mmCIF file of C-alpha atoms in Angstrom:
data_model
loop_
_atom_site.group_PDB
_atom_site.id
_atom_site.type_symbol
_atom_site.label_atom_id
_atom_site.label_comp_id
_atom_site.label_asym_id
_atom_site.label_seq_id
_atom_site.Cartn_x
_atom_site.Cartn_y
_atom_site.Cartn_z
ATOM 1 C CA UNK A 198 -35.020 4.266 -30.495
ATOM 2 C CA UNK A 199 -36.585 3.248 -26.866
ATOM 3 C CA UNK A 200 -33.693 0.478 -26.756
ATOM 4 C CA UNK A 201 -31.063 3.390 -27.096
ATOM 5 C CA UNK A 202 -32.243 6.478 -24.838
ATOM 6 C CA UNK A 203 -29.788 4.704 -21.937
ATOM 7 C CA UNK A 204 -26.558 5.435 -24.516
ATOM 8 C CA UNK A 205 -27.575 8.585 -25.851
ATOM 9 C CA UNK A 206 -28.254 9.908 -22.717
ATOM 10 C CA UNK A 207 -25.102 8.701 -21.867
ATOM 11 C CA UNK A 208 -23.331 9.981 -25.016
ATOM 12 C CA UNK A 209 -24.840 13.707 -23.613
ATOM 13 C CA UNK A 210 -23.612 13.592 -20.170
ATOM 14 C CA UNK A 211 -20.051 12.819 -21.495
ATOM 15 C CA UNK A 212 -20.092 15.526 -24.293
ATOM 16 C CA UNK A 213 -21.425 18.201 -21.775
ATOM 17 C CA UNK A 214 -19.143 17.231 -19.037
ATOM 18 C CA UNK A 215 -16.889 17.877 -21.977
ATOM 19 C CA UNK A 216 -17.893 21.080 -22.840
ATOM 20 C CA UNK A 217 -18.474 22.484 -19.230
ATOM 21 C CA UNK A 218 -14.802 22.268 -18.609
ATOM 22 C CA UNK A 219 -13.767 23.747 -22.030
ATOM 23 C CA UNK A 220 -15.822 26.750 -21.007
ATOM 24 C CA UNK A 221 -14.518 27.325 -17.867
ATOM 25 C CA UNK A 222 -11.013 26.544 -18.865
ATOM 26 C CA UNK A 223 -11.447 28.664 -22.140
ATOM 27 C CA UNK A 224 -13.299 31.352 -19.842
ATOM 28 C CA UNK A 225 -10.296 31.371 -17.735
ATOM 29 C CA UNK A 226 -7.757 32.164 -20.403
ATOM 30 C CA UNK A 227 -10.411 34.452 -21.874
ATOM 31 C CA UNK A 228 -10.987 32.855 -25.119
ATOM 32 C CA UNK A 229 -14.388 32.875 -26.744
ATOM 33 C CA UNK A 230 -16.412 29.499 -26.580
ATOM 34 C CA UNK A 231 -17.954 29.905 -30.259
ATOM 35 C CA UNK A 232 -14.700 30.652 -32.494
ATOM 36 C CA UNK A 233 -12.991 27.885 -30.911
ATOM 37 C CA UNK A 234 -16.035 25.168 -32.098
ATOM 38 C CA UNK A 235 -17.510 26.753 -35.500
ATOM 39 C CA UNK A 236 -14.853 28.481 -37.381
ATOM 40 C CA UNK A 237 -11.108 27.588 -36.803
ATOM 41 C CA UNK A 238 -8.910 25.026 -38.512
ATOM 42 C CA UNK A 239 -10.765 22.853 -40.929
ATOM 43 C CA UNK A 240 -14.325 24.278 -39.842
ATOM 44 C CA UNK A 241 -12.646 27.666 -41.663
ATOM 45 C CA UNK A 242 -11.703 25.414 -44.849
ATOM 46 C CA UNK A 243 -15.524 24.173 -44.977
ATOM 47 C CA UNK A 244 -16.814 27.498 -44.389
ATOM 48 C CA UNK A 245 -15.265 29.058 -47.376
ATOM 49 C CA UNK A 246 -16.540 26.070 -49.928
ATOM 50 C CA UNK A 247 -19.816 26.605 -48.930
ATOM 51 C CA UNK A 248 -19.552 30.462 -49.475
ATOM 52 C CA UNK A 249 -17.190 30.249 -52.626
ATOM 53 C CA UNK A 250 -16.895 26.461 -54.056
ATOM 54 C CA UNK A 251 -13.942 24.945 -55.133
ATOM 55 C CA UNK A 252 -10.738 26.630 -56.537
ATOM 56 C CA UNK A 253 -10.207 25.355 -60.553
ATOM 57 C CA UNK A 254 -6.704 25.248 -60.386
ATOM 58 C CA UNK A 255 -4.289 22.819 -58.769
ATOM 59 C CA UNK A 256 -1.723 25.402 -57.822
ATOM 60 C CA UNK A 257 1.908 24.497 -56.534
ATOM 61 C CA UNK A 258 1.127 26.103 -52.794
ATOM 62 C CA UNK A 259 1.013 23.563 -49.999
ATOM 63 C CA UNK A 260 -1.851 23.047 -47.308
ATOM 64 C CA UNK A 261 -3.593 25.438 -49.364
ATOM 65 C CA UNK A 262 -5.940 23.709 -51.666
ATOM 66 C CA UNK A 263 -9.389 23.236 -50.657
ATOM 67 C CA UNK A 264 -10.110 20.187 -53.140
ATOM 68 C CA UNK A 265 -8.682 18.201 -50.385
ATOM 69 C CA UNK A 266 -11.582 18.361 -48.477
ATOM 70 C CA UNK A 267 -14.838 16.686 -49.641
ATOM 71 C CA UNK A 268 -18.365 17.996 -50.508
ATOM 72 C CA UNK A 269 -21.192 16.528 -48.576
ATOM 73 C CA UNK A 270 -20.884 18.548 -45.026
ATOM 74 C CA UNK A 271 -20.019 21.989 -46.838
ATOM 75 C CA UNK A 272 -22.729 21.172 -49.308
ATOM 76 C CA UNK A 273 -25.290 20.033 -46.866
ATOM 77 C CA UNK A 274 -24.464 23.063 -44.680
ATOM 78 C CA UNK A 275 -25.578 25.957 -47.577
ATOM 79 C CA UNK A 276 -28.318 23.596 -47.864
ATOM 80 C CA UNK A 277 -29.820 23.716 -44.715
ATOM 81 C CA UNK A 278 -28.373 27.652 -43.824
ATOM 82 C CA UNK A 279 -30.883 28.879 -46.610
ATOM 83 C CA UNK A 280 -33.802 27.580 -44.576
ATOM 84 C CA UNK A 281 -32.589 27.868 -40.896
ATOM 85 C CA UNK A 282 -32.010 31.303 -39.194
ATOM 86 C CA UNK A 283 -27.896 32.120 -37.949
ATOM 87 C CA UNK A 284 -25.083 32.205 -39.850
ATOM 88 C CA UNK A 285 -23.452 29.106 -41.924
ATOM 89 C CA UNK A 286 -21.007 28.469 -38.939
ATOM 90 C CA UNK A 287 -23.788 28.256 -36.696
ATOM 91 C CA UNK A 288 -25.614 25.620 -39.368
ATOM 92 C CA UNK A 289 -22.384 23.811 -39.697
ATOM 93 C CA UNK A 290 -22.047 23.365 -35.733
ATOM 94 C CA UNK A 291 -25.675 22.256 -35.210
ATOM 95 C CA UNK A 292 -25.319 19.889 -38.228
ATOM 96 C CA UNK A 293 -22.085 18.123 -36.372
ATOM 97 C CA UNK A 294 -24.024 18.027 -32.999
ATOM 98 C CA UNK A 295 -26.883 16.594 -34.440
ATOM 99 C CA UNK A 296 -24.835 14.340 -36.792
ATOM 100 C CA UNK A 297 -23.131 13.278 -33.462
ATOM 101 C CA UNK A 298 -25.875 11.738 -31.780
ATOM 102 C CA UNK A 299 -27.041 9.906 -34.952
ATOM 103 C CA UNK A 300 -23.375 8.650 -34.728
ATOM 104 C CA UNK A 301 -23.682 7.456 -31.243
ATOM 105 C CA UNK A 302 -26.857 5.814 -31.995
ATOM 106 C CA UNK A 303 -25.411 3.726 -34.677
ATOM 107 C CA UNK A 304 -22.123 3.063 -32.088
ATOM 108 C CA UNK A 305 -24.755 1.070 -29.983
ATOM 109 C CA UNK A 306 -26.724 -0.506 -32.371
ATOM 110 C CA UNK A 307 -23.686 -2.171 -33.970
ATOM 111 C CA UNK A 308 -22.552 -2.680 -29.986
ATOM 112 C CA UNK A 309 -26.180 -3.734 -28.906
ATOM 113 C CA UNK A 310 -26.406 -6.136 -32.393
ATOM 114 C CA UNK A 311 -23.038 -8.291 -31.305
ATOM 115 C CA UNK A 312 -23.075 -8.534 -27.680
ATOM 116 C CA UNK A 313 -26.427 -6.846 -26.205
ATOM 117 C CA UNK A 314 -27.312 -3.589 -24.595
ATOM 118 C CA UNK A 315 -25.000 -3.115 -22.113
ATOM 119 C CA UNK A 316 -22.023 -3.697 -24.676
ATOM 120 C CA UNK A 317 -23.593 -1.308 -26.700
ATOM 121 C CA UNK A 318 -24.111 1.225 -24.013
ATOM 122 C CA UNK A 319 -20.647 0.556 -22.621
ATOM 123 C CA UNK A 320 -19.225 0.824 -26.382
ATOM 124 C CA UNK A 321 -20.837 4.533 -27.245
ATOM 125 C CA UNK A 322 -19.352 5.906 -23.954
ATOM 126 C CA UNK A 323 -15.699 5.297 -24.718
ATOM 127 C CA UNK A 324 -16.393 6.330 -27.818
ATOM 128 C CA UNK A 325 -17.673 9.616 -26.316
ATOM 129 C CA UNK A 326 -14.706 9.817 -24.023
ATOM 130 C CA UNK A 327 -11.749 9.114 -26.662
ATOM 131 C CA UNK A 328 -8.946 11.874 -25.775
ATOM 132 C CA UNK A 329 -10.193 13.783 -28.651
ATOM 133 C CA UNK A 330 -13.775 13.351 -28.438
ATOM 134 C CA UNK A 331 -14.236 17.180 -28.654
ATOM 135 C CA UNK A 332 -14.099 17.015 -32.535
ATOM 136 C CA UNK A 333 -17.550 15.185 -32.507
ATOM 137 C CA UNK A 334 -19.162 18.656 -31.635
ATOM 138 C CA UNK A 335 -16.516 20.852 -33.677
ATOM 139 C CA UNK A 336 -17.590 22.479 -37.361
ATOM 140 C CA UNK A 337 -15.733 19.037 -39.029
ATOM 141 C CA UNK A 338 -17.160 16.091 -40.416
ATOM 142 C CA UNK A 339 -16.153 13.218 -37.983
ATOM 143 C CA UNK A 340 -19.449 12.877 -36.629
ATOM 144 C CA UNK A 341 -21.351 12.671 -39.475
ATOM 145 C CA UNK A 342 -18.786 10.407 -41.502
ATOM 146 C CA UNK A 343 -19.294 7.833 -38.231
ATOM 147 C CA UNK A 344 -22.974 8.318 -38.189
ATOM 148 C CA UNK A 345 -22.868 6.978 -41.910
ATOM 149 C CA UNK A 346 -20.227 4.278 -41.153
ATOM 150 C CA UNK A 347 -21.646 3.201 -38.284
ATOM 151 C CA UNK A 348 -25.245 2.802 -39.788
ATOM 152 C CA UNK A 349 -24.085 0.981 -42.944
ATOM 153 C CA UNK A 350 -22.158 -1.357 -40.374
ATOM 154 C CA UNK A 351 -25.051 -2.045 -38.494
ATOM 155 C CA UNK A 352 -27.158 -2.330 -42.090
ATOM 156 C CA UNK A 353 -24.277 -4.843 -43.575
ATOM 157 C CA UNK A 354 -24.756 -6.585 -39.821
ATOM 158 C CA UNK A 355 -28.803 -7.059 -40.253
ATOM 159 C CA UNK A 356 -28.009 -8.376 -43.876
ATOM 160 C CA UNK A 357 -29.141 -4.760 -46.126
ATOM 161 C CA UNK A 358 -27.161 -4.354 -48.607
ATOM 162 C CA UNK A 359 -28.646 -1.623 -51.100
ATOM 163 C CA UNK A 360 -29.068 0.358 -47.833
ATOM 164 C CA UNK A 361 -25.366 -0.327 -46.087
ATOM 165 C CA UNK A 362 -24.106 0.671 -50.053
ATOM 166 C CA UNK A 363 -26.000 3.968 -50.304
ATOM 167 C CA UNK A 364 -24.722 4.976 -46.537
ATOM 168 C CA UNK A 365 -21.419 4.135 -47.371
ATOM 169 C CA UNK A 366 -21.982 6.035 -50.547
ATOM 170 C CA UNK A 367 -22.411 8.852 -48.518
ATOM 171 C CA UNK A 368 -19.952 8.042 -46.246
ATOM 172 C CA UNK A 369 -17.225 8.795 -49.568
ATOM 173 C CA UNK A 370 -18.730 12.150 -50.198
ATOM 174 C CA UNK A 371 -17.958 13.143 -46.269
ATOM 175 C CA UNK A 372 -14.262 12.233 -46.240
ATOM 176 C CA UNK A 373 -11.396 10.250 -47.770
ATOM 177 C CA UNK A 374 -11.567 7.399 -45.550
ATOM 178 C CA UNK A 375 -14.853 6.505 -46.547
ATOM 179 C CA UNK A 376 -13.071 4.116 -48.981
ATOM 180 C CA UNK A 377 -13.153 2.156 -45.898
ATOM 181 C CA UNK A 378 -16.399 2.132 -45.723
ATOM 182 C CA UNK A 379 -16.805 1.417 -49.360
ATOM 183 C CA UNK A 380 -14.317 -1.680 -48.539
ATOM 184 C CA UNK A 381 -16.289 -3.240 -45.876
ATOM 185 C CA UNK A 382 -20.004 -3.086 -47.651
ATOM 186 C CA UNK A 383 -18.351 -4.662 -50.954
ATOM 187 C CA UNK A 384 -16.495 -7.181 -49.964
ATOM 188 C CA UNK A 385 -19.308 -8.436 -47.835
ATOM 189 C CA UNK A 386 -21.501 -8.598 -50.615
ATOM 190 C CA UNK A 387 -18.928 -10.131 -52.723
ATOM 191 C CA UNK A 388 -18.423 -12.496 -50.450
ATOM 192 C CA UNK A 389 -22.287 -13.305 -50.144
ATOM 193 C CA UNK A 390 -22.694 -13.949 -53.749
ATOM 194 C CA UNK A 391 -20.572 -17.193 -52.960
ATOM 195 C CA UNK A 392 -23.843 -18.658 -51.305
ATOM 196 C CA UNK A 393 -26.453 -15.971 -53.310
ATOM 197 C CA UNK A 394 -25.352 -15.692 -56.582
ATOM 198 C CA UNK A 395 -28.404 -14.863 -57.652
ATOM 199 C CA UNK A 396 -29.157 -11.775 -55.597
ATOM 200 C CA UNK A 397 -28.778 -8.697 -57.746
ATOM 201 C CA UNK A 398 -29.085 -6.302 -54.641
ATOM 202 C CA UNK A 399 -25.366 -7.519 -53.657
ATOM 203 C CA UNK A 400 -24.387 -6.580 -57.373
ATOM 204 C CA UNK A 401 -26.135 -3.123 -57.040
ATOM 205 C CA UNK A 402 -24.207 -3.030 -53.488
ATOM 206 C CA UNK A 403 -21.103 -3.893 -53.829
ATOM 207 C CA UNK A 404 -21.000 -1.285 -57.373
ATOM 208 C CA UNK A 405 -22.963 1.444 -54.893
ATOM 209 C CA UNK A 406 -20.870 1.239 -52.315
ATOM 210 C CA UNK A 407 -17.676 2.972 -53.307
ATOM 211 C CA UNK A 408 -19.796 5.431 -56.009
ATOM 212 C CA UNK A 409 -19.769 8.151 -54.184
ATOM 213 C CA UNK A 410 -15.914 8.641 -53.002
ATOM 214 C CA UNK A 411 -15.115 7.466 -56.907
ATOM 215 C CA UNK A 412 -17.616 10.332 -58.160
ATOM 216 C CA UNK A 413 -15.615 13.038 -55.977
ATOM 217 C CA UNK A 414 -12.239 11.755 -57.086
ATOM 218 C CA UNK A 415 -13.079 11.661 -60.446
ATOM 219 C CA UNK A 416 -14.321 15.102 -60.633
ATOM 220 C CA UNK A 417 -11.126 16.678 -59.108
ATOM 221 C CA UNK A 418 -9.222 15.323 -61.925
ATOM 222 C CA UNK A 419 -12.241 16.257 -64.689
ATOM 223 C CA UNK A 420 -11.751 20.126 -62.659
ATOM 224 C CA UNK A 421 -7.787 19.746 -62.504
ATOM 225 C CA UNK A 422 -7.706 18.113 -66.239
ATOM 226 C CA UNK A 423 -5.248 15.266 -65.244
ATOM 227 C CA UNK A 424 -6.719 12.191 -64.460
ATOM 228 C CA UNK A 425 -4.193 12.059 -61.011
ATOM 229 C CA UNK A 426 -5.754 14.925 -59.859
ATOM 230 C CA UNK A 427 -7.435 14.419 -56.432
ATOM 231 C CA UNK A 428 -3.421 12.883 -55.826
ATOM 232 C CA UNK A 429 -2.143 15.411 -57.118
ATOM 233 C CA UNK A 430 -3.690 17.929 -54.668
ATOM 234 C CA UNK A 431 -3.039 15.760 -51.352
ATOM 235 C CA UNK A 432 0.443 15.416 -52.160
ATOM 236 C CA UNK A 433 0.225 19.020 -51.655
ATOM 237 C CA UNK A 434 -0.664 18.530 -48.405
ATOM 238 C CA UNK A 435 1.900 15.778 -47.929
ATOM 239 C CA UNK A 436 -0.562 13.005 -47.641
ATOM 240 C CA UNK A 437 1.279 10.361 -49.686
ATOM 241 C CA UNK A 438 1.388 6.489 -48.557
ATOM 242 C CA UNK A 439 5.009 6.089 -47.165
ATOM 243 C CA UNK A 440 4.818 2.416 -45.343
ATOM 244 C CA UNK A 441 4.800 4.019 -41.827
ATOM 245 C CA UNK A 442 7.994 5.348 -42.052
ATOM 246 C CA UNK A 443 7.156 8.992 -41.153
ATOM 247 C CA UNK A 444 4.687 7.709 -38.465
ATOM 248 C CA UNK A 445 7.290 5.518 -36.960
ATOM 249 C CA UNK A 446 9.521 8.470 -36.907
ATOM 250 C CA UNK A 447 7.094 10.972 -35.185
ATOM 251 C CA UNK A 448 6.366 8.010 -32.724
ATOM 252 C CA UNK A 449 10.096 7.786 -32.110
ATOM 253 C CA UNK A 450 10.531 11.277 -31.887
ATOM 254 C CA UNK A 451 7.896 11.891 -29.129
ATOM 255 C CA UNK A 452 8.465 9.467 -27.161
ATOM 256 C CA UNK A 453 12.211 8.973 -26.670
ATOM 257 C CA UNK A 454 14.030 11.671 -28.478
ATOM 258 C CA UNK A 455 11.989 15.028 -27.564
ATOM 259 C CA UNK A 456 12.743 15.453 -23.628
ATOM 260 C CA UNK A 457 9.574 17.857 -23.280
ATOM 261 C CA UNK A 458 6.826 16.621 -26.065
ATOM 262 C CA UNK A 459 3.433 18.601 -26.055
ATOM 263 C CA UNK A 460 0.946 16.524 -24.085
ATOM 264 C CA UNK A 461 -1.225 16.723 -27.298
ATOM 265 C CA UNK A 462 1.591 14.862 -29.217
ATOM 266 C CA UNK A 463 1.957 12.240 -26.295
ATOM 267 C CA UNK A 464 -2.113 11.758 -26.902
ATOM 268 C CA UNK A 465 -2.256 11.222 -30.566
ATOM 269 C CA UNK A 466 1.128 8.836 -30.467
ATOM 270 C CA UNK A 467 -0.243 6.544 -27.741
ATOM 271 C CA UNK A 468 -3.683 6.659 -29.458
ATOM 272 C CA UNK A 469 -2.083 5.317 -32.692
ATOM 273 C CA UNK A 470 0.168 2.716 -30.602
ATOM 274 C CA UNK A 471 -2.809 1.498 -28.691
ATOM 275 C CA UNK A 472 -5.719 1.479 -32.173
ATOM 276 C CA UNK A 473 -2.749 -0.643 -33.370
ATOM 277 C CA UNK A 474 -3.091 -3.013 -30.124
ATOM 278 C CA UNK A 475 -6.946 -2.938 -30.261
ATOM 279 C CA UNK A 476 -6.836 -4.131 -33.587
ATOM 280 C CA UNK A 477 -4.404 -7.232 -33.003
ATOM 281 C CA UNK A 478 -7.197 -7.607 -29.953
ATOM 282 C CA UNK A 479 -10.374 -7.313 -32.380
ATOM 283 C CA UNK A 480 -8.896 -9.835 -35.055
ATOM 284 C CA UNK A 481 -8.180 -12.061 -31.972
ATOM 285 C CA UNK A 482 -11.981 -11.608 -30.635
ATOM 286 C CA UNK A 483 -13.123 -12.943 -34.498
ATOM 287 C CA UNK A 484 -15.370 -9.700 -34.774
ATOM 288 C CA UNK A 485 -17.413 -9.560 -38.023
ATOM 289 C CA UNK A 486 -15.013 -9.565 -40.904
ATOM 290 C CA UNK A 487 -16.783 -5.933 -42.167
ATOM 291 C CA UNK A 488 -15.381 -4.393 -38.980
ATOM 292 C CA UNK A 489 -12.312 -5.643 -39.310
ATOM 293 C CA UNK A 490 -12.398 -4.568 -42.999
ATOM 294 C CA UNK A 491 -13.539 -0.752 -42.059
ATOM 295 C CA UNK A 492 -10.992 -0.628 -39.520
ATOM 296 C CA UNK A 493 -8.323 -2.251 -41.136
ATOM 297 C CA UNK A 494 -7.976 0.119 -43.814
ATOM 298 C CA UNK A 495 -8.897 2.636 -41.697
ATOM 299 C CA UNK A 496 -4.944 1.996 -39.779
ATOM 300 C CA UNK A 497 -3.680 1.390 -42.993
ATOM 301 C CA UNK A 498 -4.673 4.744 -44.244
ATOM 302 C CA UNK A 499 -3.872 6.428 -40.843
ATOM 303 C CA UNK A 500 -0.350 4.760 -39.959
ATOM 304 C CA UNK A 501 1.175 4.385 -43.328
ATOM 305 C CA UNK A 502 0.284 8.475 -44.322
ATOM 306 C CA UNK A 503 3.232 10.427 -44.723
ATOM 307 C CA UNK A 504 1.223 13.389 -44.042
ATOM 308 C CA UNK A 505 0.988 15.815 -40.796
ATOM 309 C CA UNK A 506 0.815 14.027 -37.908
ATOM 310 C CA UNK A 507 -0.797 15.620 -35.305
ATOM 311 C CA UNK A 508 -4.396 15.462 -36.465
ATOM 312 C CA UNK A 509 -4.277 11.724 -36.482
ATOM 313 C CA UNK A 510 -6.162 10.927 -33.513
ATOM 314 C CA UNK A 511 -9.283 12.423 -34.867
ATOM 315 C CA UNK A 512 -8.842 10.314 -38.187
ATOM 316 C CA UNK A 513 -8.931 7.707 -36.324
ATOM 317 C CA UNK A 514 -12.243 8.575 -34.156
ATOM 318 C CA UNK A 515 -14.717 7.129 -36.363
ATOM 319 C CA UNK A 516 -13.127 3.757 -35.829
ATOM 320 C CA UNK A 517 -15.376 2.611 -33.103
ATOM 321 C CA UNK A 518 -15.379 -0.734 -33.188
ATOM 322 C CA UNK A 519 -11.499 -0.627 -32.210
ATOM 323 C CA UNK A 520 -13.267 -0.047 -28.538
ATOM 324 C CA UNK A 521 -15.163 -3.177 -28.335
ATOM 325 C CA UNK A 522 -12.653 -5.608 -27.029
ATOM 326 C CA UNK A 523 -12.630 -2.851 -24.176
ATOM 327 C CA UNK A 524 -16.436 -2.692 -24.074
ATOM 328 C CA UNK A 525 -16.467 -6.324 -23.637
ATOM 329 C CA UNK A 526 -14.080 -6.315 -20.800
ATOM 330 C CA UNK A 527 -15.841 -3.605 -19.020
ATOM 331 C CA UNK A 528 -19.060 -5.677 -19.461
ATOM 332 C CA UNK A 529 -17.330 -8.497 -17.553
ATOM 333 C CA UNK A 530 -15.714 -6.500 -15.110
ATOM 334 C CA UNK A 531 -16.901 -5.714 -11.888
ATOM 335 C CA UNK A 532 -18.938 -2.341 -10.819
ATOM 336 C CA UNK A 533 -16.691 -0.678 -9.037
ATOM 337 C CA UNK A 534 -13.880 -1.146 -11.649
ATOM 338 C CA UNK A 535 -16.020 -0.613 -14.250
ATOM 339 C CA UNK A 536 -16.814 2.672 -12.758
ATOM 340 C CA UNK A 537 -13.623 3.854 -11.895
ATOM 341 C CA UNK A 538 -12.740 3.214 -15.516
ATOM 342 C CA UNK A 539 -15.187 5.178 -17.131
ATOM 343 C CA UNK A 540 -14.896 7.999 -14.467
ATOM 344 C CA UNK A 541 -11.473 8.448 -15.351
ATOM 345 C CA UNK A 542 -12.061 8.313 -19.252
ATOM 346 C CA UNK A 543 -14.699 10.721 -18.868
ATOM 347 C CA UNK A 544 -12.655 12.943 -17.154
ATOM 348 C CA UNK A 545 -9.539 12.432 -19.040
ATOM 349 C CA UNK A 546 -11.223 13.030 -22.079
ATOM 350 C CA UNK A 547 -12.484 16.244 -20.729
ATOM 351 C CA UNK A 548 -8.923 17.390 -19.904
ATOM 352 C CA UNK A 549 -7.149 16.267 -23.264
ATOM 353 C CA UNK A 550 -10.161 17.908 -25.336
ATOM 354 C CA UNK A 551 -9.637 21.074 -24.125
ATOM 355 C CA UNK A 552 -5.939 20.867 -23.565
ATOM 356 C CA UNK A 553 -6.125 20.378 -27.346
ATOM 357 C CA UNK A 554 -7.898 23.387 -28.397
ATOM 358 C CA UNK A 555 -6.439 25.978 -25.859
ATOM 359 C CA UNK A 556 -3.062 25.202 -25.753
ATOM 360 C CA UNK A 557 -2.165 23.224 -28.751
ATOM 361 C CA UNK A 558 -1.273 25.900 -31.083
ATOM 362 C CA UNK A 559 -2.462 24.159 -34.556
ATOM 363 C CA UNK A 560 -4.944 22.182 -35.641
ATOM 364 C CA UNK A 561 -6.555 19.380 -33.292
#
């Protein structure tokens, strides 16, 4: 915990340098701080699990089934409402905060792990500053699905399997991509066997790993009666696989067809174009093949959805170790450039965050 005070620190200067400009901004148009962080957009889906479960029926109304959304974060925020004073919005908001920090921590232990402390230091500050960074302290369930991912990375890194398979576990009860998760923990057990084939903990892993995103799935289509169920009810929000073809659209669309494209639009489709470049840049750094696993799938999943479009960016935010070859450069770098860099992501993220939640008029 000593080794990581320099990031988390860090991590809290960018978030609040974050958050004093969406209040001033939000101030200025007269907006209320509070509404905009704990109970709009998905926060508003959670909410209303928590006070009223899931719906039985599968319906034939889009973008208007809650089964989409998994259990863990609404769960875990009636929990912990019962036994903490404020409302379940304000539970919900503290449990993202805190969940955020936990995430940051495991950002620069996986960071500190490969390459030492200043990578890892280095590696949780862009991931504070990503364009949309303002989701980590938002009612949703980014930061705690990367404080799970990143933690069973760094336990599949130090060689603890049962441990990396019950996070990632976890990780599938928080949201859909946790597959990915799920992915990266088994097949690097699977692929330990080869030389420990007589280690039962990498059996119990690699079965562990993807229980918990199988238990959710399956009991949508127990609840739905049709074994396609959980498929069933994200095709009703247009989240079939469709080879990239509506992604490569959108990207076309934004960038050379629309003469005037939202500058929230421009952010997600150059986030997408340049995860896509980081990745090519991570395979070509040979990082650990579970990273490349968790964030391979991870694109997969992301570019090849047919879905909405425009809350892609933040699917993609728990993918952390995208940043390293970046992290690595700014480690090499000198100070001054590596100072102006980070300046200007800070600060840039800052603008884009709450660019996205005043004047975007949907979802971020």
């Amino acid at each position: 915990m000593r080794r990581a005070v320099p990031a988390l620190l860090a991590y809290l200067a960018v978030r609040l340098t974050g958050l004093l400009v969406l209040t001033l901004w939000a101030h200025r148009r007269h907006h209320g701080l509070w509404p905009l962080l704990a109970i709009q957009w998905d926060a508003d889906w959670y909410l209303g699990i928590a006070d009223h479960g899931y719906t039985h029926t599968l319906g034939t109304a889009y973008d208007a089934n809650n089964l989409a959304f998994f259990p863990l974060y609404p769960y875990l925020m009636k929990a912990v409402a019962v036994l903490t004073p404020g409302s379940r919005a304000s539970t919900g908001l503290g449990i993202a905060v805190l969940a955020s920090f936990f995430a940051a921590w495991g950002v620069f232990a996986v960071g500190d792990r490969l390459h030492g402390r200043r990578v890892g230091v280095l590696l949780t500050v862009l991931w504070a500053a990503l364009p949309v960074s303002l989701v980590q302290w938002m009612g949703y369930t980014e930061s705690l699905f990367t404080a799970f991912a990143a933690w069973a990375l760094y336990a599949v890194l130090t060689d603890r399997p049962l441990l990396a398979a019950t996070l990632a576990s976890l990780a599938g009860l928080t949201r859909p991509t946790g597959i990915a998760v799920a992915a990266a923990v088994t097949v690097r057990a699977l692929l330990a066997l080869r030389h420990r084939p007589r280690d039962t903990r990498l059996l119990a892993a690699a079965a562990l790993a993807p229980l918990g995103w199988c238990l959710y799935v399956g009991w949508v289509g127990l609840r739905l009666g049709r074994w396609d169920g959980y498929f069933a009810v994200q095709r009703l929000w247009h989240n079939e696989l469709d080879g990239g073809e509506e992604t490569v659209r959108r990207i076309k669309e934004t960038l050379g067809v629309d003469p005037r494209p939202h500058l929230f639009m421009v952010i997600v489709t150059c986030t997408l174009i340049v995860s896509a470049v980081l990745f090519v840049l991570s395979v070509w750094d040979r990082q650990p093949f579970p990273l490349l696993v968790f964030t391979g799938i991870l694109l997969v999943i992301v570019l090849c959805s047919g879905g909405v479009y425009f809350p892609r960016a933040r699917f993609l935010l728990p993918g952390f170790p995208l940043l390293l070859p970046v992290a690595l450069h700014l480690h090499r770098a000198s100070r001054r450039h590596r100072a102006l860099v980070l300046t200007a992501a800070v600060l840039g993220s800052a603008y884009c965050s709450a660019n996205m939640i005043l004047l975007w008029p949907s979802a971020p």
